[in-house]
């Protein structure tokens, strides 16, 4: 799933495949859309300017895509259905033909040249070659970089200078969905091999077998074509899908349909119409109609389910495709529940608790909700719960629908386990294997590669652009790696600070609890302790020294400790400080200070000698650096005889 934020450093006035406002970036002068998968459309629903350039097929599909984002209206007690579409973009979407370098004037002084290149991913999907102002980048969007496809790119007249080294790409913004060195994703069977395997399997079934292809998103158009031609049958799709592809039959500006899609939707030949391989006729042998609302044939006859997979493990186990690389469910009219904020999630959880009595179902439903909220999209798919209504429903009905989660998952399980003879899988990845990505990068030897699909939480050096592609690049700087390394460094630093500060604060509280039995003062707390610990109640110390807090939080501990250190004994709370508590606190401090090296040492009952021992151990620990927290707490003498204590330390 694309995680790209739309910005290319080489052309900061351009935005690609991500259209939300970015706070520290100026509004774009031009936008590009690579294809219609939903993970590349973010923010497009509310975009009002500037022009968006894309392929003609992408434009026609996008203008007909419909979604049904549902919103909970708690005051009315209903789930409100809304219809979302991109019709308002008709005037902004500007199609550019493939392989045609096209100059775009951004300002009277600023021009770029863009070339759209077929991406081998789904209907209408393209890459963008953008050139101008002495820079050149290739933005791939999503691609399947099969060998034949990379070969065709290196022969493309516009790309030849970059392939032969006359010109150099400054950057390739790459679909890194499967860019890992793991064996599983290293090599994928070519799509043609996958289709060959599928046809061989299909051929073994009786001639009247009904087949259902789980084409859950855009990108299986060629599988439809292959099955249709091989079995000499049209493919039944539901009305929504049929209308989507039908739109490709006639160009909106007149003329015949798109060559790239005529096999799907047909074309006009003289006075007659030659149909494509898709049909709205339910009586055919091949189906890809909506799974939630099967047609009569699918409902009444037993069928063989065909499921595309990414690849197979060495031991032959399938690597499933659904959801991989984004776009899940894009081919159907999606119904989803928007989860804009935590309050909505909380209220929905309360609603579920009210209406679901089975504890296991309840916790399962809550878990599903949590995962949906944590997703980038912040929405829960309702299609999976069987919602096909476009009208409002009551929140009570919503709760009982979400309570059906176990029944649904059990049904899927039954379907899978009993489906051995009734299911076919075949490898057909719409994204590139690592080896294929290497072929593409090697063909152009760009200065740099920038990943467009990154899981920042799991990022490590093994998936850095440097480790994956540096040997195929002509440069050695990888901006994205640097960005993540810096971010990780900051996180690690924050984490170690948090641990240190927590120990400091707890230690301080322990010392406070010991009251007058301790005869040394502690220096200032670091100025950023509240921010780091996200805790604004720093105990009695904070409360009682509130007016003094600024002056005790200087960075210069030395100075602060000498001028404004606070004597612990002044902060003691007589009521709470019992001898037992003090002794326990002292023990804890001793343990903290001396660590495991000295655990069997005797804990002295005399508070005076304890204080003395503590001071010495703290000093020793601080000197040897064995207890980091003490380095931050300036230990100073504050007894009656300052000079003597200093000498002792
Ligand atoms: Zn895609
Ligand atoms: Zn059907």
XYZ file of C-alpha atoms in Angstrom, residues 144 178 183-189 308-314 316-321 425-429 433:
28
model
C 5.063 -5.127 -12.199
C 7.860 -6.322 -2.072
C 13.603 -15.515 -0.369
C 9.810 -15.425 -0.681
C 9.733 -12.100 -2.494
C 12.937 -12.484 -4.483
C 11.470 -14.066 -7.619
C 7.897 -14.235 -8.880
C 6.562 -16.294 -11.754
C -4.853 -15.150 -7.581
C -1.881 -15.383 -5.213
C 1.360 -13.387 -5.093
C 3.707 -16.347 -5.259
C 4.434 -19.648 -3.504
C 6.864 -20.467 -0.727
C 9.566 -23.016 -1.508
C 4.477 -24.863 -2.207
C 2.386 -22.882 0.300
C 0.501 -19.971 -1.282
C 1.326 -16.355 -0.395
C -2.143 -14.765 -0.510
C -2.767 -11.681 -2.593
C -4.902 -20.702 -7.137
C -2.430 -19.262 -9.597
C 0.503 -16.858 -9.146
C -0.285 -13.423 -10.494
C 1.383 -10.565 -8.669
C 9.545 -8.998 -6.920
